Amino acid sequence: MKTIFVPFVVLALVGCQGARGITKEDSRSEVAASSTTVTSAEVSAPSHSAPKAGRGQAPSVDASKLRVAEGKAGLDPETGYLHILGTVTNETGSPVESVKVTLDLFDASGAPIDVSGWHKVAQQEAHAGDKEHARGEVYYLLPGESTPYHYIRDPAKMKGKYARHTLTVSALPGGSRPPTARIDGPTTQKVEGGFDEVTLKGTFVVGASPCRSPKAFFGFYEGERLVALVSPHKNALDDHFQKSVAAGTKIPFQGKSFPHAPAGATVRAFGGCDNWISE
């Protein structure tokens, strides 16, 4: 993963990647909010890359070694949408998968905020619990690797006005050869006359196992604080959607988006695989 300097001010956030299974919204997030981080372990059935049933139960992941760097959080002043961003780093010493950030929302008085919507029904059907959560955009993480997360919610679905949140983080064991990827040579360039549109490019490199539905994410950071997260639109990776790409394959890509980041922000590029969908 490489870090590069972004010497321009970008004024709009469009096409952000939300939590897995949550509708993406175009918006501009401006207002920061306080938060508290708590960690707790999650023990549940392993996926295909962890030990299978009948071959011994998979150990739980030590959530204290899933390091969370909270990012921008707050209500968009124009749309009112709530955005909570951050990054989780795998410091367990072993591969992990299915990073989950569970959120509790509170109003200014400290009262919890309930959230309604179709996603609640989907969570119940998937036995995923009732609490709000965001999934790590990069599903599989080797030791030392990170994933961004981005929670987005419509204020019309929130039974209260957001003031702060707490969170817990969890993950599952990832097995010995999880499908992973990286982005080589990530660059960003402002489009002339493009109303703050930015070209995002790089080379997607598949790891030691085949990668299904390769994806690229560009996170804009102030220090360790994630302030914007986007993916390039209409790029070469789209041709491999729901397809398996062989280990070691290199795919140059280029696409455009409208990230929102202050001058001096740095960029970290993430490569992800969606092999979990076919389980």
PDB file of C-alpha atoms in Angstrom:
ATOM      1  CA  MET A   1       0.000   0.000   0.000  1.00  0.00           C
ATOM      2  CA  LYS A   2       1.402   3.397  -0.950  1.00  0.00           C
ATOM      3  CA  THR A   3       0.761   6.884   0.409  1.00  0.00           C
ATOM      4  CA  ILE A   4       0.826   9.916  -1.895  1.00  0.00           C
ATOM      5  CA  PHE A   5       0.332  13.662  -1.425  1.00  0.00           C
ATOM      6  CA  VAL A   6      -2.756  15.390  -2.680  1.00  0.00           C
ATOM      7  CA  PRO A   7      -2.010  19.078  -3.380  1.00  0.00           C
ATOM      8  CA  PHE A   8      -5.498  20.251  -4.124  1.00  0.00           C
ATOM      9  CA  VAL A   9      -8.761  21.045  -2.377  1.00  0.00           C
ATOM     10  CA  VAL A  10     -11.711  18.932  -3.413  1.00  0.00           C
ATOM     11  CA  LEU A  11     -15.157  20.272  -2.704  1.00  0.00           C
ATOM     12  CA  ALA A  12     -17.665  17.461  -3.152  1.00  0.00           C
ATOM     13  CA  LEU A  13     -18.107  13.917  -1.943  1.00  0.00           C
ATOM     14  CA  VAL A  14     -19.853  11.738  -4.488  1.00  0.00           C
ATOM     15  CA  GLY A  15     -20.177   8.000  -4.834  1.00  0.00           C
ATOM     16  CA  CYS A  16     -18.817   7.144  -1.402  1.00  0.00           C
ATOM     17  CA  GLN A  17     -18.641   3.500  -0.585  1.00  0.00           C
ATOM     18  CA  GLY A  18     -21.019   2.787   2.277  1.00  0.00           C
ATOM     19  CA  ALA A  19     -21.198  -0.162   4.616  1.00  0.00           C
ATOM     20  CA  ARG A  20     -21.674  -3.436   2.763  1.00  0.00           C
ATOM     21  CA  GLY A  21     -25.354  -3.847   1.905  1.00  0.00           C
ATOM     22  CA  ILE A  22     -26.206  -0.188   2.629  1.00  0.00           C
ATOM     23  CA  THR A  23     -27.300   2.169  -0.128  1.00  0.00           C
ATOM     24  CA  LYS A  24     -24.622   4.700  -1.176  1.00  0.00           C
ATOM     25  CA  GLU A  25     -25.605   8.354  -1.031  1.00  0.00           C
ATOM     26  CA  ASP A  26     -24.028  11.379  -2.752  1.00  0.00           C
ATOM     27  CA  SER A  27     -23.321  14.029  -0.149  1.00  0.00           C
ATOM     28  CA  ARG A  28     -20.843  16.411   1.488  1.00  0.00           C
ATOM     29  CA  SER A  29     -19.853  15.631   5.074  1.00  0.00           C
ATOM     30  CA  GLU A  30     -18.625  18.600   7.101  1.00  0.00           C
ATOM     31  CA  VAL A  31     -19.486  18.425  10.802  1.00  0.00           C
ATOM     32  CA  ALA A  32     -17.206  16.483  13.145  1.00  0.00           C
ATOM     33  CA  ALA A  33     -18.655  14.709  16.187  1.00  0.00           C
ATOM     34  CA  SER A  34     -17.209  13.123  19.301  1.00  0.00           C
ATOM     35  CA  SER A  35     -17.054   9.353  19.697  1.00  0.00           C
ATOM     36  CA  THR A  36     -15.823   6.632  22.015  1.00  0.00           C
ATOM     37  CA  THR A  37     -14.186   3.411  20.879  1.00  0.00           C
ATOM     38  CA  VAL A  38     -14.714   0.091  22.628  1.00  0.00           C
ATOM     39  CA  THR A  39     -13.618  -3.324  21.388  1.00  0.00           C
ATOM     40  CA  SER A  40     -15.190  -6.734  21.890  1.00  0.00           C
ATOM     41  CA  ALA A  41     -14.653 -10.153  20.358  1.00  0.00           C
ATOM     42  CA  GLU A  42     -17.193 -11.838  18.133  1.00  0.00           C
ATOM     43  CA  VAL A  43     -17.374 -15.618  17.964  1.00  0.00           C
ATOM     44  CA  SER A  44     -19.427 -17.012  15.099  1.00  0.00           C
ATOM     45  CA  ALA A  45     -19.316 -19.655  12.392  1.00  0.00           C
ATOM     46  CA  PRO A  46     -16.195 -19.433  10.201  1.00  0.00           C
ATOM     47  CA  SER A  47     -16.456 -18.740   6.472  1.00  0.00           C
ATOM     48  CA  HIS A  48     -14.974 -20.814   3.674  1.00  0.00           C
ATOM     49  CA  SER A  49     -11.398 -19.751   4.313  1.00  0.00           C
ATOM     50  CA  ALA A  50     -11.468 -20.578   8.018  1.00  0.00           C
ATOM     51  CA  PRO A  51     -11.459 -24.158   9.413  1.00  0.00           C
ATOM     52  CA  LYS A  52     -14.585 -26.072   8.417  1.00  0.00           C
ATOM     53  CA  ALA A  53     -17.112 -27.714  10.686  1.00  0.00           C
ATOM     54  CA  GLY A  54     -15.927 -31.136  11.748  1.00  0.00           C
ATOM     55  CA  ARG A  55     -12.263 -30.096  11.551  1.00  0.00           C
ATOM     56  CA  GLY A  56     -12.172 -28.227  14.838  1.00  0.00           C
ATOM     57  CA  GLN A  57     -13.827 -25.003  15.886  1.00  0.00           C
ATOM     58  CA  ALA A  58     -12.144 -21.820  14.677  1.00  0.00           C
ATOM     59  CA  PRO A  59     -10.630 -19.693  17.451  1.00  0.00           C
ATOM     60  CA  SER A  60     -12.157 -16.302  18.087  1.00  0.00           C
ATOM     61  CA  VAL A  61     -10.327 -13.180  16.952  1.00  0.00           C
ATOM     62  CA  ASP A  62      -8.817 -11.060  19.727  1.00  0.00           C
ATOM     63  CA  ALA A  63     -10.642  -7.797  19.084  1.00  0.00           C
ATOM     64  CA  SER A  64      -8.160  -5.866  21.212  1.00  0.00           C
ATOM     65  CA  LYS A  65      -5.712  -6.440  18.347  1.00  0.00           C
ATOM     66  CA  LEU A  66      -8.065  -4.957  15.758  1.00  0.00           C
ATOM     67  CA  ARG A  67      -6.868  -1.356  15.928  1.00  0.00           C
ATOM     68  CA  VAL A  68      -9.474   1.283  15.096  1.00  0.00           C
ATOM     69  CA  ALA A  69      -8.554   4.759  13.868  1.00  0.00           C
ATOM     70  CA  GLU A  70     -11.791   6.713  13.858  1.00  0.00           C
ATOM     71  CA  GLY A  71     -12.263   9.192  11.045  1.00  0.00           C
ATOM     72  CA  LYS A  72     -14.692  11.924  10.149  1.00  0.00           C
ATOM     73  CA  ALA A  73     -18.106  11.619  11.777  1.00  0.00           C
ATOM     74  CA  GLY A  74     -21.105  13.913  11.700  1.00  0.00           C
ATOM     75  CA  LEU A  75     -24.210  15.172   9.958  1.00  0.00           C
ATOM     76  CA  ASP A  76     -23.941  16.633   6.479  1.00  0.00           C
ATOM     77  CA  PRO A  77     -25.029  20.287   6.792  1.00  0.00           C
ATOM     78  CA  GLU A  78     -26.816  20.212   3.415  1.00  0.00           C
ATOM     79  CA  THR A  79     -28.500  16.790   3.348  1.00  0.00           C
ATOM     80  CA  GLY A  80     -28.499  15.901   7.028  1.00  0.00           C
ATOM     81  CA  TYR A  81     -27.178  12.430   6.268  1.00  0.00           C
ATOM     82  CA  LEU A  82     -25.005  10.861   8.942  1.00  0.00           C
ATOM     83  CA  HIS A  83     -21.517   9.724   7.888  1.00  0.00           C
ATOM     84  CA  ILE A  84     -19.147   7.787  10.148  1.00  0.00           C
ATOM     85  CA  LEU A  85     -15.787   6.796   8.661  1.00  0.00           C
ATOM     86  CA  GLY A  86     -12.698   5.057   9.973  1.00  0.00           C
ATOM     87  CA  THR A  87     -10.030   2.427   9.452  1.00  0.00           C
ATOM     88  CA  VAL A  88      -9.430  -0.959  11.100  1.00  0.00           C
ATOM     89  CA  THR A  89      -5.942  -2.511  11.085  1.00  0.00           C
ATOM     90  CA  ASN A  90      -5.306  -6.219  11.664  1.00  0.00           C
ATOM     91  CA  GLU A  91      -2.684  -6.515  14.416  1.00  0.00           C
ATOM     92  CA  THR A  92      -3.602 -10.091  15.417  1.00  0.00           C
ATOM     93  CA  GLY A  93      -0.626 -11.676  13.655  1.00  0.00           C
ATOM     94  CA  SER A  94      -2.961 -13.891  11.583  1.00  0.00           C
ATOM     95  CA  PRO A  95      -5.308 -13.366   8.612  1.00  0.00           C
ATOM     96  CA  VAL A  96      -8.829 -12.188   9.466  1.00  0.00           C
ATOM     97  CA  GLU A  97     -11.992 -11.599   7.469  1.00  0.00           C
ATOM     98  CA  SER A  98     -15.427 -10.008   7.781  1.00  0.00           C
ATOM     99  CA  VAL A  99     -14.426  -6.987   9.850  1.00  0.00           C
ATOM    100  CA  LYS A 100     -17.575  -5.571  11.426  1.00  0.00           C
ATOM    101  CA  VAL A 101     -17.939  -2.211  13.166  1.00  0.00           C
ATOM    102  CA  THR A 102     -21.064  -2.163  15.349  1.00  0.00           C
ATOM    103  CA  LEU A 103     -22.382   1.279  16.265  1.00  0.00           C
ATOM    104  CA  ASP A 104     -24.539   2.704  19.028  1.00  0.00           C
ATOM    105  CA  LEU A 105     -25.900   6.178  18.249  1.00  0.00           C
ATOM    106  CA  PHE A 106     -26.852   8.775  20.875  1.00  0.00           C
ATOM    107  CA  ASP A 107     -28.473  12.195  20.978  1.00  0.00           C
ATOM    108  CA  ALA A 108     -27.146  15.179  22.931  1.00  0.00           C
ATOM    109  CA  SER A 109     -28.842  14.022  26.147  1.00  0.00           C
ATOM    110  CA  GLY A 110     -27.191  10.608  25.932  1.00  0.00           C
ATOM    111  CA  ALA A 111     -30.372   8.782  24.943  1.00  0.00           C
ATOM    112  CA  PRO A 112     -29.874   5.986  22.393  1.00  0.00           C
ATOM    113  CA  ILE A 113     -31.182   6.581  18.873  1.00  0.00           C
ATOM    114  CA  ASP A 114     -33.177   3.830  17.199  1.00  0.00           C
ATOM    115  CA  VAL A 115     -32.913   3.478  13.427  1.00  0.00           C
ATOM    116  CA  SER A 116     -35.573   1.977  11.166  1.00  0.00           C
ATOM    117  CA  GLY A 117     -35.545   0.940   7.524  1.00  0.00           C
ATOM    118  CA  TRP A 118     -35.414  -2.011   5.143  1.00  0.00           C
ATOM    119  CA  HIS A 119     -31.902  -2.889   6.314  1.00  0.00           C
ATOM    120  CA  LYS A 120     -33.320  -3.892   9.705  1.00  0.00           C
ATOM    121  CA  VAL A 121     -35.439  -6.588   8.065  1.00  0.00           C
ATOM    122  CA  ALA A 122     -32.441  -7.773   6.051  1.00  0.00           C
ATOM    123  CA  GLN A 123     -30.311  -7.943   9.211  1.00  0.00           C
ATOM    124  CA  GLN A 124     -32.928 -10.013  10.999  1.00  0.00           C
ATOM    125  CA  GLU A 125     -33.258 -12.400   8.063  1.00  0.00           C
ATOM    126  CA  ALA A 126     -29.474 -12.807   8.005  1.00  0.00           C
ATOM    127  CA  HIS A 127     -29.382 -13.253  11.811  1.00  0.00           C
ATOM    128  CA  ALA A 128     -27.020 -10.267  11.931  1.00  0.00           C
ATOM    129  CA  GLY A 129     -28.558  -8.653  15.007  1.00  0.00           C
ATOM    130  CA  ASP A 130     -30.462  -5.402  15.380  1.00  0.00           C
ATOM    131  CA  LYS A 131     -27.651  -2.913  15.925  1.00  0.00           C
ATOM    132  CA  GLU A 132     -26.333  -0.523  13.322  1.00  0.00           C
ATOM    133  CA  HIS A 133     -23.075  -1.595  11.737  1.00  0.00           C
ATOM    134  CA  ALA A 134     -20.659  -1.066   8.881  1.00  0.00           C
ATOM    135  CA  ARG A 135     -18.549  -3.727   7.205  1.00  0.00           C
ATOM    136  CA  GLY A 136     -14.918  -3.297   6.321  1.00  0.00           C
ATOM    137  CA  GLU A 137     -14.733  -2.549   2.598  1.00  0.00           C
ATOM    138  CA  VAL A 138     -11.754  -4.922   2.273  1.00  0.00           C
ATOM    139  CA  TYR A 139     -13.149  -8.291   3.323  1.00  0.00           C
ATOM    140  CA  TYR A 140      -9.893 -10.232   3.843  1.00  0.00           C
ATOM    141  CA  LEU A 141      -6.923  -8.809   5.770  1.00  0.00           C
ATOM    142  CA  LEU A 142      -3.448 -10.265   6.168  1.00  0.00           C
ATOM    143  CA  PRO A 143      -1.479  -9.320   9.308  1.00  0.00           C
ATOM    144  CA  GLY A 144      -0.716  -5.610   9.255  1.00  0.00           C
ATOM    145  CA  GLU A 145      -3.269  -4.798   6.549  1.00  0.00           C
ATOM    146  CA  SER A 146      -6.121  -2.316   6.959  1.00  0.00           C
ATOM    147  CA  THR A 147      -9.649  -1.766   5.740  1.00  0.00           C
ATOM    148  CA  PRO A 148     -11.674   1.452   5.632  1.00  0.00           C
ATOM    149  CA  TYR A 149     -15.319   1.497   6.696  1.00  0.00           C
ATOM    150  CA  HIS A 150     -18.068   4.024   5.968  1.00  0.00           C
ATOM    151  CA  TYR A 151     -21.470   4.100   7.674  1.00  0.00           C
ATOM    152  CA  ILE A 152     -24.188   6.230   6.017  1.00  0.00           C
ATOM    153  CA  ARG A 153     -27.730   6.753   7.289  1.00  0.00           C
ATOM    154  CA  ASP A 154     -30.736   8.808   6.246  1.00  0.00           C
ATOM    155  CA  PRO A 155     -31.862  11.113   9.086  1.00  0.00           C
ATOM    156  CA  ALA A 156     -35.474  10.318   8.223  1.00  0.00           C
ATOM    157  CA  LYS A 157     -34.817   6.785   9.509  1.00  0.00           C
ATOM    158  CA  MET A 158     -33.266   7.985  12.768  1.00  0.00           C
ATOM    159  CA  LYS A 159     -35.535   8.475  15.784  1.00  0.00           C
ATOM    160  CA  GLY A 160     -33.478  11.281  17.257  1.00  0.00           C
ATOM    161  CA  LYS A 161     -30.776  13.802  16.334  1.00  0.00           C
ATOM    162  CA  TYR A 162     -27.273  12.353  16.249  1.00  0.00           C
ATOM    163  CA  ALA A 163     -24.681  13.824  18.628  1.00  0.00           C
ATOM    164  CA  ARG A 164     -22.163  11.040  19.221  1.00  0.00           C
ATOM    165  CA  HIS A 165     -21.569   7.313  18.946  1.00  0.00           C
ATOM    166  CA  THR A 166     -19.709   4.399  20.459  1.00  0.00           C
ATOM    167  CA  LEU A 167     -18.474   1.396  18.530  1.00  0.00           C
ATOM    168  CA  THR A 168     -17.196  -2.141  18.876  1.00  0.00           C
ATOM    169  CA  VAL A 169     -15.118  -4.001  16.304  1.00  0.00           C
ATOM    170  CA  SER A 170     -15.002  -7.721  15.531  1.00  0.00           C
ATOM    171  CA  ALA A 171     -13.760 -10.117  12.858  1.00  0.00           C
ATOM    172  CA  LEU A 172     -13.516 -13.810  12.001  1.00  0.00           C
ATOM    173  CA  PRO A 173     -10.413 -15.949  11.446  1.00  0.00           C
ATOM    174  CA  GLY A 174      -9.306 -15.667   7.825  1.00  0.00           C
ATOM    175  CA  GLY A 175      -7.579 -18.969   7.100  1.00  0.00           C
ATOM    176  CA  SER A 176      -4.094 -19.410   5.690  1.00  0.00           C
ATOM    177  CA  ARG A 177      -4.626 -18.278   2.063  1.00  0.00           C
ATOM    178  CA  PRO A 178      -7.399 -15.670   1.948  1.00  0.00           C
ATOM    179  CA  PRO A 179      -8.054 -13.845  -1.357  1.00  0.00           C
ATOM    180  CA  THR A 180      -6.231 -10.532  -1.048  1.00  0.00           C
ATOM    181  CA  ALA A 181      -5.037  -7.781  -3.371  1.00  0.00           C
ATOM    182  CA  ARG A 182      -3.134  -4.510  -3.421  1.00  0.00           C
ATOM    183  CA  ILE A 183      -3.040  -1.346  -5.524  1.00  0.00           C
ATOM    184  CA  ASP A 184       0.331  -0.472  -7.062  1.00  0.00           C
ATOM    185  CA  GLY A 185       1.165   3.056  -8.208  1.00  0.00           C
ATOM    186  CA  PRO A 186      -2.014   4.801  -7.001  1.00  0.00           C
ATOM    187  CA  THR A 187      -2.316   8.358  -8.308  1.00  0.00           C
ATOM    188  CA  THR A 188      -4.900  11.120  -8.247  1.00  0.00           C
ATOM    189  CA  GLN A 189      -5.169  14.038 -10.639  1.00  0.00           C
ATOM    190  CA  LYS A 190      -7.685  16.859 -10.733  1.00  0.00           C
ATOM    191  CA  VAL A 191      -9.663  17.026 -13.986  1.00  0.00           C
ATOM    192  CA  GLU A 192      -9.339  20.407 -15.701  1.00  0.00           C
ATOM    193  CA  GLY A 193     -12.760  22.043 -15.917  1.00  0.00           C
ATOM    194  CA  GLY A 194     -14.279  19.000 -14.240  1.00  0.00           C
ATOM    195  CA  PHE A 195     -15.950  20.757 -11.309  1.00  0.00           C
ATOM    196  CA  ASP A 196     -13.495  19.201  -8.841  1.00  0.00           C
ATOM    197  CA  GLU A 197     -13.665  15.819 -10.532  1.00  0.00           C
ATOM    198  CA  VAL A 198     -10.582  13.687  -9.891  1.00  0.00           C
ATOM    199  CA  THR A 199      -9.015  10.887 -11.943  1.00  0.00           C
ATOM    200  CA  LEU A 200      -8.041   7.872  -9.822  1.00  0.00           C
ATOM    201  CA  LYS A 201      -5.692   5.306 -11.310  1.00  0.00           C
ATOM    202  CA  GLY A 202      -3.405   2.434 -10.376  1.00  0.00           C
ATOM    203  CA  THR A 203      -2.723  -1.258 -10.976  1.00  0.00           C
ATOM    204  CA  PHE A 204      -4.803  -3.866  -9.167  1.00  0.00           C
ATOM    205  CA  VAL A 205      -2.577  -6.827  -8.208  1.00  0.00           C
ATOM    206  CA  VAL A 206      -4.204 -10.113  -7.140  1.00  0.00           C
ATOM    207  CA  GLY A 207      -2.512 -11.947  -4.254  1.00  0.00           C
ATOM    208  CA  ALA A 208      -1.738 -15.653  -3.830  1.00  0.00           C
ATOM    209  CA  SER A 209      -5.358 -16.809  -4.281  1.00  0.00           C
ATOM    210  CA  PRO A 210      -7.945 -16.027  -7.014  1.00  0.00           C
ATOM    211  CA  CYS A 211      -9.929 -12.825  -6.468  1.00  0.00           C
ATOM    212  CA  ARG A 212     -13.641 -12.514  -7.278  1.00  0.00           C
ATOM    213  CA  SER A 213     -15.108  -9.122  -8.230  1.00  0.00           C
ATOM    214  CA  PRO A 214     -11.939  -7.037  -7.701  1.00  0.00           C
ATOM    215  CA  LYS A 215     -12.536  -3.555  -6.256  1.00  0.00           C
ATOM    216  CA  ALA A 216     -10.406  -0.471  -5.611  1.00  0.00           C
ATOM    217  CA  PHE A 217     -10.928   2.134  -2.884  1.00  0.00           C
ATOM    218  CA  PHE A 218      -9.151   5.451  -2.395  1.00  0.00           C
ATOM    219  CA  GLY A 219      -9.123   6.823   1.149  1.00  0.00           C
ATOM    220  CA  PHE A 220      -8.221  10.466   1.813  1.00  0.00           C
ATOM    221  CA  TYR A 221      -6.524  10.980   5.190  1.00  0.00           C
ATOM    222  CA  GLU A 222      -5.461  13.669   7.625  1.00  0.00           C
ATOM    223  CA  GLY A 223      -2.868  11.739   9.591  1.00  0.00           C
ATOM    224  CA  GLU A 224      -4.672   8.500  10.494  1.00  0.00           C
ATOM    225  CA  ARG A 225      -8.097  10.164  10.259  1.00  0.00           C
ATOM    226  CA  LEU A 226     -10.107   9.065   7.223  1.00  0.00           C
ATOM    227  CA  VAL A 227     -12.036  12.045   5.853  1.00  0.00           C
ATOM    228  CA  ALA A 228     -13.302  10.694   2.508  1.00  0.00           C
ATOM    229  CA  LEU A 229     -13.619   7.332   0.765  1.00  0.00           C
ATOM    230  CA  VAL A 230     -14.374   6.813  -2.938  1.00  0.00           C
ATOM    231  CA  SER A 231     -13.997   4.302  -5.760  1.00  0.00           C
ATOM    232  CA  PRO A 232     -13.199   5.098  -9.413  1.00  0.00           C
ATOM    233  CA  HIS A 233     -16.310   4.994 -11.601  1.00  0.00           C
ATOM    234  CA  LYS A 234     -16.385   3.146 -14.942  1.00  0.00           C
ATOM    235  CA  ASN A 235     -12.962   1.546 -14.742  1.00  0.00           C
ATOM    236  CA  ALA A 236     -11.368  -1.669 -16.039  1.00  0.00           C
ATOM    237  CA  LEU A 237     -12.195  -3.585 -12.847  1.00  0.00           C
ATOM    238  CA  ASP A 238     -15.890  -3.399 -13.759  1.00  0.00           C
ATOM    239  CA  ASP A 239     -15.250  -5.984 -16.507  1.00  0.00           C
ATOM    240  CA  HIS A 240     -14.409  -8.545 -13.808  1.00  0.00           C
ATOM    241  CA  PHE A 241     -17.551  -8.084 -11.695  1.00  0.00           C
ATOM    242  CA  GLN A 242     -18.759 -11.481 -10.404  1.00  0.00           C
ATOM    243  CA  LYS A 243     -15.813 -13.131 -12.144  1.00  0.00           C
ATOM    244  CA  SER A 244     -12.784 -14.867 -10.654  1.00  0.00           C
ATOM    245  CA  VAL A 245      -9.391 -13.370 -11.488  1.00  0.00           C
ATOM    246  CA  ALA A 246      -6.326 -15.641 -11.305  1.00  0.00           C
ATOM    247  CA  ALA A 247      -3.679 -15.228  -8.610  1.00  0.00           C
ATOM    248  CA  GLY A 248      -0.916 -12.830  -9.589  1.00  0.00           C
ATOM    249  CA  THR A 249      -2.985 -11.047 -12.254  1.00  0.00           C
ATOM    250  CA  LYS A 250      -2.280  -7.332 -12.736  1.00  0.00           C
ATOM    251  CA  ILE A 251      -5.093  -5.064 -13.969  1.00  0.00           C
ATOM    252  CA  PRO A 252      -4.325  -1.400 -14.767  1.00  0.00           C
ATOM    253  CA  PHE A 253      -7.403   0.762 -14.111  1.00  0.00           C
ATOM    254  CA  GLN A 254      -8.465   4.380 -14.309  1.00  0.00           C
ATOM    255  CA  GLY A 255     -11.717   6.054 -13.322  1.00  0.00           C
ATOM    256  CA  LYS A 256     -13.130   9.296 -11.975  1.00  0.00           C
ATOM    257  CA  SER A 257     -14.877  10.389  -8.810  1.00  0.00           C
ATOM    258  CA  PHE A 258     -15.512  13.442  -6.610  1.00  0.00           C
ATOM    259  CA  PRO A 259     -13.761  12.897  -3.274  1.00  0.00           C
ATOM    260  CA  HIS A 260     -14.019  15.563  -0.602  1.00  0.00           C
ATOM    261  CA  ALA A 261     -10.741  16.232   1.172  1.00  0.00           C
ATOM    262  CA  PRO A 262      -8.811  19.225   2.473  1.00  0.00           C
ATOM    263  CA  ALA A 263      -5.589  20.492   0.946  1.00  0.00           C
ATOM    264  CA  GLY A 264      -2.661  18.411   2.131  1.00  0.00           C
ATOM    265  CA  ALA A 265      -4.648  15.198   2.537  1.00  0.00           C
ATOM    266  CA  THR A 266      -2.801  11.993   1.736  1.00  0.00           C
ATOM    267  CA  VAL A 267      -4.218   9.055  -0.193  1.00  0.00           C
ATOM    268  CA  ARG A 268      -4.145   5.362   0.646  1.00  0.00           C
ATOM    269  CA  ALA A 269      -5.378   2.887  -1.960  1.00  0.00           C
ATOM    270  CA  PHE A 270      -6.996  -0.431  -0.984  1.00  0.00           C
ATOM    271  CA  GLY A 271      -7.685  -3.520  -3.105  1.00  0.00           C
ATOM    272  CA  GLY A 272     -10.500  -5.898  -2.187  1.00  0.00           C
ATOM    273  CA  CYS A 273     -12.078  -9.193  -3.303  1.00  0.00           C
ATOM    274  CA  ASP A 274     -15.673 -10.364  -2.851  1.00  0.00           C
ATOM    275  CA  ASN A 275     -15.130 -14.148  -2.773  1.00  0.00           C
ATOM    276  CA  TRP A 276     -17.433 -14.305   0.260  1.00  0.00           C
ATOM    277  CA  ILE A 277     -20.480 -13.679  -1.983  1.00  0.00           C
ATOM    278  CA  SER A 278     -20.191 -17.105  -3.598  1.00  0.00           C
ATOM    279  CA  GLU A 279     -20.103 -19.030  -0.314  1.00  0.00           C
TER     280      GLU A 279
END
